[in-house]
């Protein structure tokens, strides 16, 4: 059996010696999972069930990732909210994407659920903070609750997201804010057309969001609209 040699992805600001002097406002202060005291509560609230190993360290639900350490706010599951906003229908359908400030790719707006916040509230808040679009009066369709293949995932800290679809009749004005350096509407008849448009503009679509966008397209293809015959 080959030896397992994962890479430690913990950034300098989250290493034990740094946390002893300063804790970033987006992260918990515990230097290792063994220092976490509320694992039963975290496991009970998790979107995706997970177990602890013999040392009381959380184990990624999908197995080894090739990475250890923490590059996220919490050890174990980090809950996120991903609002997918689609305007129009058919060949004229558009999807709202941001340019992420951390890795510079085109992605669904969204982010982490705050402590004590519900996923529906986080969907509305993240969309408003990153694009200026307020859909608090809209009822979205929940597409998925599950693990996201995020670049920050490790064996002991990972992202699990609630992805929701918002349908609006036409594009609305959007302004980049918070973690977005740009925001734009993109053609969304198919994932291939979206890919082509993003590539032609010299950008890249965030790979972890491709399955979520395809799930939105699949839902749109099968959903019966009120003005359509059954």
mmCIF file of C-alpha atoms in Angstrom:
data_model
loop_
_atom_site.group_PDB
_atom_site.id
_atom_site.type_symbol
_atom_site.label_atom_id
_atom_site.label_comp_id
_atom_site.label_asym_id
_atom_site.label_seq_id
_atom_site.Cartn_x
_atom_site.Cartn_y
_atom_site.Cartn_z
ATOM 1 C CA UNK A 1 0.000 0.000 0.000
ATOM 2 C CA UNK A 2 1.390 3.416 -0.959
ATOM 3 C CA UNK A 3 2.146 5.878 1.832
ATOM 4 C CA UNK A 4 -0.320 8.722 2.233
ATOM 5 C CA UNK A 5 1.481 12.086 1.981
ATOM 6 C CA UNK A 6 -1.125 14.864 2.102
ATOM 7 C CA UNK A 7 -0.216 18.532 1.708
ATOM 8 C CA UNK A 8 -0.834 20.882 4.627
ATOM 9 C CA UNK A 9 -2.863 23.800 3.225
ATOM 10 C CA UNK A 10 -3.126 25.818 6.448
ATOM 11 C CA UNK A 11 -2.242 29.457 5.684
ATOM 12 C CA UNK A 12 0.145 31.285 8.036
ATOM 13 C CA UNK A 13 -2.647 33.186 9.803
ATOM 14 C CA UNK A 14 -4.339 29.931 10.918
ATOM 15 C CA UNK A 15 -1.276 28.125 12.211
ATOM 16 C CA UNK A 16 -1.131 27.595 16.009
ATOM 17 C CA UNK A 17 1.637 30.114 16.607
ATOM 18 C CA UNK A 18 -0.293 32.824 14.745
ATOM 19 C CA UNK A 19 -3.642 32.034 16.381
ATOM 20 C CA UNK A 20 -2.023 32.427 19.793
ATOM 21 C CA UNK A 21 -1.528 36.129 19.012
ATOM 22 C CA UNK A 22 -4.396 36.989 16.665
ATOM 23 C CA UNK A 23 -7.549 35.234 15.431
ATOM 24 C CA UNK A 24 -8.983 36.462 12.091
ATOM 25 C CA UNK A 25 -12.603 37.575 12.352
ATOM 26 C CA UNK A 26 -13.635 34.859 9.850
ATOM 27 C CA UNK A 27 -12.081 31.922 11.728
ATOM 28 C CA UNK A 28 -12.414 30.043 14.992
ATOM 29 C CA UNK A 29 -9.508 30.167 17.438
ATOM 30 C CA UNK A 30 -8.979 26.423 17.920
ATOM 31 C CA UNK A 31 -5.551 25.442 16.516
ATOM 32 C CA UNK A 32 -6.490 21.763 16.098
ATOM 33 C CA UNK A 33 -9.762 19.804 15.965
ATOM 34 C CA UNK A 34 -8.884 18.239 19.316
ATOM 35 C CA UNK A 35 -9.476 21.680 20.865
ATOM 36 C CA UNK A 36 -13.060 21.886 19.592
ATOM 37 C CA UNK A 37 -15.578 21.272 22.393
ATOM 38 C CA UNK A 38 -18.919 21.118 20.556
ATOM 39 C CA UNK A 39 -18.511 18.251 18.082
ATOM 40 C CA UNK A 40 -21.881 16.637 18.978
ATOM 41 C CA UNK A 41 -23.691 19.883 18.134
ATOM 42 C CA UNK A 42 -21.749 20.337 14.887
ATOM 43 C CA UNK A 43 -22.442 16.776 13.827
ATOM 44 C CA UNK A 44 -26.141 17.140 14.600
ATOM 45 C CA UNK A 45 -26.414 20.353 12.545
ATOM 46 C CA UNK A 46 -24.320 19.155 9.588
ATOM 47 C CA UNK A 47 -25.795 19.178 6.094
ATOM 48 C CA UNK A 48 -23.776 16.027 5.360
ATOM 49 C CA UNK A 49 -23.183 13.555 8.238
ATOM 50 C CA UNK A 50 -19.567 13.057 9.248
ATOM 51 C CA UNK A 51 -17.627 11.046 11.819
ATOM 52 C CA UNK A 52 -14.709 11.715 14.149
ATOM 53 C CA UNK A 53 -11.568 9.590 14.242
ATOM 54 C CA UNK A 54 -9.932 8.146 17.359
ATOM 55 C CA UNK A 55 -8.245 11.497 18.057
ATOM 56 C CA UNK A 56 -11.526 13.445 17.889
ATOM 57 C CA UNK A 57 -10.669 14.895 14.493
ATOM 58 C CA UNK A 58 -13.461 15.217 11.900
ATOM 59 C CA UNK A 59 -13.192 13.072 8.776
ATOM 60 C CA UNK A 60 -14.274 14.354 5.354
ATOM 61 C CA UNK A 61 -17.497 12.474 4.447
ATOM 62 C CA UNK A 62 -16.122 11.551 0.999
ATOM 63 C CA UNK A 63 -12.766 10.294 2.259
ATOM 64 C CA UNK A 64 -9.209 11.530 1.844
ATOM 65 C CA UNK A 65 -8.597 14.692 -0.133
ATOM 66 C CA UNK A 66 -4.801 14.728 -0.354
ATOM 67 C CA UNK A 67 -4.827 17.835 1.858
ATOM 68 C CA UNK A 68 -4.747 18.351 5.625
ATOM 69 C CA UNK A 69 -4.937 21.378 7.884
ATOM 70 C CA UNK A 70 -7.509 24.161 7.671
ATOM 71 C CA UNK A 71 -7.976 26.979 5.161
ATOM 72 C CA UNK A 72 -11.568 27.635 6.236
ATOM 73 C CA UNK A 73 -13.215 29.290 9.205
ATOM 74 C CA UNK A 74 -14.149 26.072 11.006
ATOM 75 C CA UNK A 75 -12.831 22.593 11.509
ATOM 76 C CA UNK A 76 -15.254 20.059 10.052
ATOM 77 C CA UNK A 77 -18.188 21.265 7.996
ATOM 78 C CA UNK A 78 -18.348 24.896 6.865
ATOM 79 C CA UNK A 79 -21.870 25.698 5.663
ATOM 80 C CA UNK A 80 -22.209 27.872 2.580
ATOM 81 C CA UNK A 81 -25.066 29.331 0.538
ATOM 82 C CA UNK A 82 -25.019 29.508 -3.274
ATOM 83 C CA UNK A 83 -27.863 31.501 -4.913
ATOM 84 C CA UNK A 84 -28.213 30.821 -8.643
ATOM 85 C CA UNK A 85 -30.133 33.689 -10.259
ATOM 86 C CA UNK A 86 -31.573 33.063 -13.719
ATOM 87 C CA UNK A 87 -33.367 35.641 -15.839
ATOM 88 C CA UNK A 88 -35.538 34.931 -18.903
ATOM 89 C CA UNK A 89 -36.124 31.641 -20.676
ATOM 90 C CA UNK A 90 -34.836 29.449 -23.463
ATOM 91 C CA UNK A 91 -32.346 31.042 -25.854
ATOM 92 C CA UNK A 92 -32.616 34.346 -23.999
ATOM 93 C CA UNK A 93 -31.903 32.863 -20.560
ATOM 94 C CA UNK A 94 -29.106 34.548 -18.554
ATOM 95 C CA UNK A 95 -27.338 33.633 -15.303
ATOM 96 C CA UNK A 96 -25.774 36.048 -12.843
ATOM 97 C CA UNK A 97 -22.120 35.327 -12.010
ATOM 98 C CA UNK A 98 -19.399 37.159 -10.128
ATOM 99 C CA UNK A 99 -15.652 37.320 -10.604
ATOM 100 C CA UNK A 100 -14.275 36.000 -7.322
ATOM 101 C CA UNK A 101 -11.669 38.190 -5.648
ATOM 102 C CA UNK A 102 -9.703 35.248 -4.252
ATOM 103 C CA UNK A 103 -9.089 33.137 -7.372
ATOM 104 C CA UNK A 104 -10.342 35.374 -10.188
ATOM 105 C CA UNK A 105 -12.816 32.948 -11.783
ATOM 106 C CA UNK A 106 -16.472 33.298 -12.788
ATOM 107 C CA UNK A 107 -18.661 31.806 -10.070
ATOM 108 C CA UNK A 108 -22.080 31.737 -8.498
ATOM 109 C CA UNK A 109 -22.384 34.514 -5.900
ATOM 110 C CA UNK A 110 -22.440 33.183 -2.378
ATOM 111 C CA UNK A 111 -20.464 32.558 0.760
ATOM 112 C CA UNK A 112 -20.431 31.162 4.256
ATOM 113 C CA UNK A 113 -23.459 31.008 6.540
ATOM 114 C CA UNK A 114 -22.892 33.203 9.597
ATOM 115 C CA UNK A 115 -23.169 31.722 13.115
ATOM 116 C CA UNK A 116 -26.839 31.497 14.075
ATOM 117 C CA UNK A 117 -27.967 32.322 10.533
ATOM 118 C CA UNK A 118 -30.298 30.123 8.493
ATOM 119 C CA UNK A 119 -29.463 29.011 4.962
ATOM 120 C CA UNK A 120 -32.415 30.969 3.428
ATOM 121 C CA UNK A 121 -31.236 34.139 5.160
ATOM 122 C CA UNK A 122 -27.651 33.536 4.027
ATOM 123 C CA UNK A 123 -28.772 33.080 0.400
ATOM 124 C CA UNK A 124 -30.465 36.478 0.413
ATOM 125 C CA UNK A 125 -27.654 38.217 2.308
ATOM 126 C CA UNK A 126 -24.797 36.845 0.200
ATOM 127 C CA UNK A 127 -26.582 37.708 -3.050
ATOM 128 C CA UNK A 128 -27.250 41.252 -1.880
ATOM 129 C CA UNK A 129 -23.708 41.769 -0.528
ATOM 130 C CA UNK A 130 -21.930 40.477 -3.646
ATOM 131 C CA UNK A 131 -24.222 41.745 -6.428
ATOM 132 C CA UNK A 132 -26.537 44.367 -4.923
ATOM 133 C CA UNK A 133 -29.536 42.282 -6.026
ATOM 134 C CA UNK A 134 -32.221 41.885 -3.358
ATOM 135 C CA UNK A 135 -34.489 38.866 -3.846
ATOM 136 C CA UNK A 136 -35.752 38.673 -0.275
ATOM 137 C CA UNK A 137 -39.329 38.643 -1.586
ATOM 138 C CA UNK A 138 -38.683 35.637 -3.875
ATOM 139 C CA UNK A 139 -39.073 31.982 -2.929
ATOM 140 C CA UNK A 140 -36.192 29.954 -4.400
ATOM 141 C CA UNK A 141 -36.099 26.274 -5.306
ATOM 142 C CA UNK A 142 -33.558 24.337 -3.249
ATOM 143 C CA UNK A 143 -31.495 22.364 -5.762
ATOM 144 C CA UNK A 144 -28.989 20.640 -3.528
ATOM 145 C CA UNK A 145 -27.571 20.384 -0.039
ATOM 146 C CA UNK A 146 -24.174 18.709 -0.118
ATOM 147 C CA UNK A 147 -20.392 18.785 -0.298
ATOM 148 C CA UNK A 148 -18.841 21.262 -2.733
ATOM 149 C CA UNK A 149 -15.520 20.408 -4.390
ATOM 150 C CA UNK A 150 -13.941 23.561 -3.001
ATOM 151 C CA UNK A 151 -10.206 24.228 -3.421
ATOM 152 C CA UNK A 152 -9.941 24.816 0.347
ATOM 153 C CA UNK A 153 -11.313 21.413 1.348
ATOM 154 C CA UNK A 154 -9.077 19.135 3.394
ATOM 155 C CA UNK A 155 -9.420 15.855 5.267
ATOM 156 C CA UNK A 156 -10.537 17.792 8.351
ATOM 157 C CA UNK A 157 -12.303 20.935 7.050
ATOM 158 C CA UNK A 158 -14.632 21.230 4.068
ATOM 159 C CA UNK A 159 -17.504 23.165 2.505
ATOM 160 C CA UNK A 160 -21.098 21.918 2.334
ATOM 161 C CA UNK A 161 -23.505 24.168 0.475
ATOM 162 C CA UNK A 162 -27.192 24.875 0.093
ATOM 163 C CA UNK A 163 -27.663 25.733 -3.592
ATOM 164 C CA UNK A 164 -30.898 27.462 -4.556
ATOM 165 C CA UNK A 165 -32.408 28.616 -7.845
ATOM 166 C CA UNK A 166 -34.040 32.037 -8.179
ATOM 167 C CA UNK A 167 -36.011 32.662 -11.386
ATOM 168 C CA UNK A 168 -36.812 36.222 -12.416
ATOM 169 C CA UNK A 169 -38.470 37.398 -15.646
ATOM 170 C CA UNK A 170 -35.678 39.700 -16.831
ATOM 171 C CA UNK A 171 -32.190 40.882 -15.954
ATOM 172 C CA UNK A 172 -31.844 43.438 -13.183
ATOM 173 C CA UNK A 173 -28.998 45.846 -12.463
ATOM 174 C CA UNK A 174 -26.170 44.307 -10.465
ATOM 175 C CA UNK A 175 -23.124 45.929 -8.855
ATOM 176 C CA UNK A 176 -20.079 44.034 -7.583
ATOM 177 C CA UNK A 177 -19.432 44.194 -3.866
ATOM 178 C CA UNK A 178 -17.938 42.315 -0.909
ATOM 179 C CA UNK A 179 -15.891 39.350 -2.284
ATOM 180 C CA UNK A 180 -16.717 40.098 -5.941
ATOM 181 C CA UNK A 181 -14.504 42.234 -8.172
ATOM 182 C CA UNK A 182 -17.026 42.144 -11.028
ATOM 183 C CA UNK A 183 -20.538 40.907 -11.736
ATOM 184 C CA UNK A 184 -22.225 40.157 -15.060
ATOM 185 C CA UNK A 185 -25.079 38.335 -16.764
ATOM 186 C CA UNK A 186 -24.032 35.430 -19.014
ATOM 187 C CA UNK A 187 -25.938 33.370 -21.625
ATOM 188 C CA UNK A 188 -27.339 30.265 -19.953
ATOM 189 C CA UNK A 189 -29.221 28.244 -22.545
ATOM 190 C CA UNK A 190 -26.798 25.368 -21.923
ATOM 191 C CA UNK A 191 -23.631 24.845 -19.912
ATOM 192 C CA UNK A 192 -21.686 24.585 -23.177
ATOM 193 C CA UNK A 193 -22.937 28.003 -24.296
ATOM 194 C CA UNK A 194 -22.037 29.483 -20.926
ATOM 195 C CA UNK A 195 -18.559 27.947 -21.146
ATOM 196 C CA UNK A 196 -18.062 29.307 -24.661
ATOM 197 C CA UNK A 197 -19.098 32.832 -23.686
ATOM 198 C CA UNK A 198 -16.876 32.887 -20.606
ATOM 199 C CA UNK A 199 -13.901 31.481 -22.519
ATOM 200 C CA UNK A 200 -14.391 33.965 -25.371
ATOM 201 C CA UNK A 201 -14.234 36.777 -22.824
ATOM 202 C CA UNK A 202 -10.911 35.452 -21.509
ATOM 203 C CA UNK A 203 -12.300 34.075 -18.266
ATOM 204 C CA UNK A 204 -12.698 30.675 -16.593
ATOM 205 C CA UNK A 205 -15.776 29.114 -15.006
ATOM 206 C CA UNK A 206 -15.229 27.900 -11.429
ATOM 207 C CA UNK A 207 -15.076 24.102 -11.746
ATOM 208 C CA UNK A 208 -16.727 23.415 -8.376
ATOM 209 C CA UNK A 209 -19.860 25.279 -9.509
ATOM 210 C CA UNK A 210 -20.316 23.445 -12.785
ATOM 211 C CA UNK A 211 -22.427 20.642 -11.224
ATOM 212 C CA UNK A 212 -24.627 23.198 -9.462
ATOM 213 C CA UNK A 213 -25.206 25.131 -12.680
ATOM 214 C CA UNK A 214 -26.012 21.922 -14.545
ATOM 215 C CA UNK A 215 -28.458 20.984 -11.819
ATOM 216 C CA UNK A 216 -30.169 24.346 -12.312
ATOM 217 C CA UNK A 217 -30.388 23.737 -16.055
ATOM 218 C CA UNK A 218 -31.810 20.254 -15.482
ATOM 219 C CA UNK A 219 -34.475 21.684 -13.191
ATOM 220 C CA UNK A 220 -35.368 24.400 -15.693
ATOM 221 C CA UNK A 221 -35.671 21.809 -18.469
ATOM 222 C CA UNK A 222 -38.159 19.700 -16.536
ATOM 223 C CA UNK A 223 -40.137 22.314 -14.602
ATOM 224 C CA UNK A 224 -43.599 23.132 -15.922
ATOM 225 C CA UNK A 225 -44.217 26.868 -16.004
ATOM 226 C CA UNK A 226 -47.693 28.234 -15.151
ATOM 227 C CA UNK A 227 -48.225 29.467 -18.744
ATOM 228 C CA UNK A 228 -47.094 26.187 -20.315
ATOM 229 C CA UNK A 229 -49.397 23.254 -21.144
ATOM 230 C CA UNK A 230 -48.845 20.162 -19.034
#
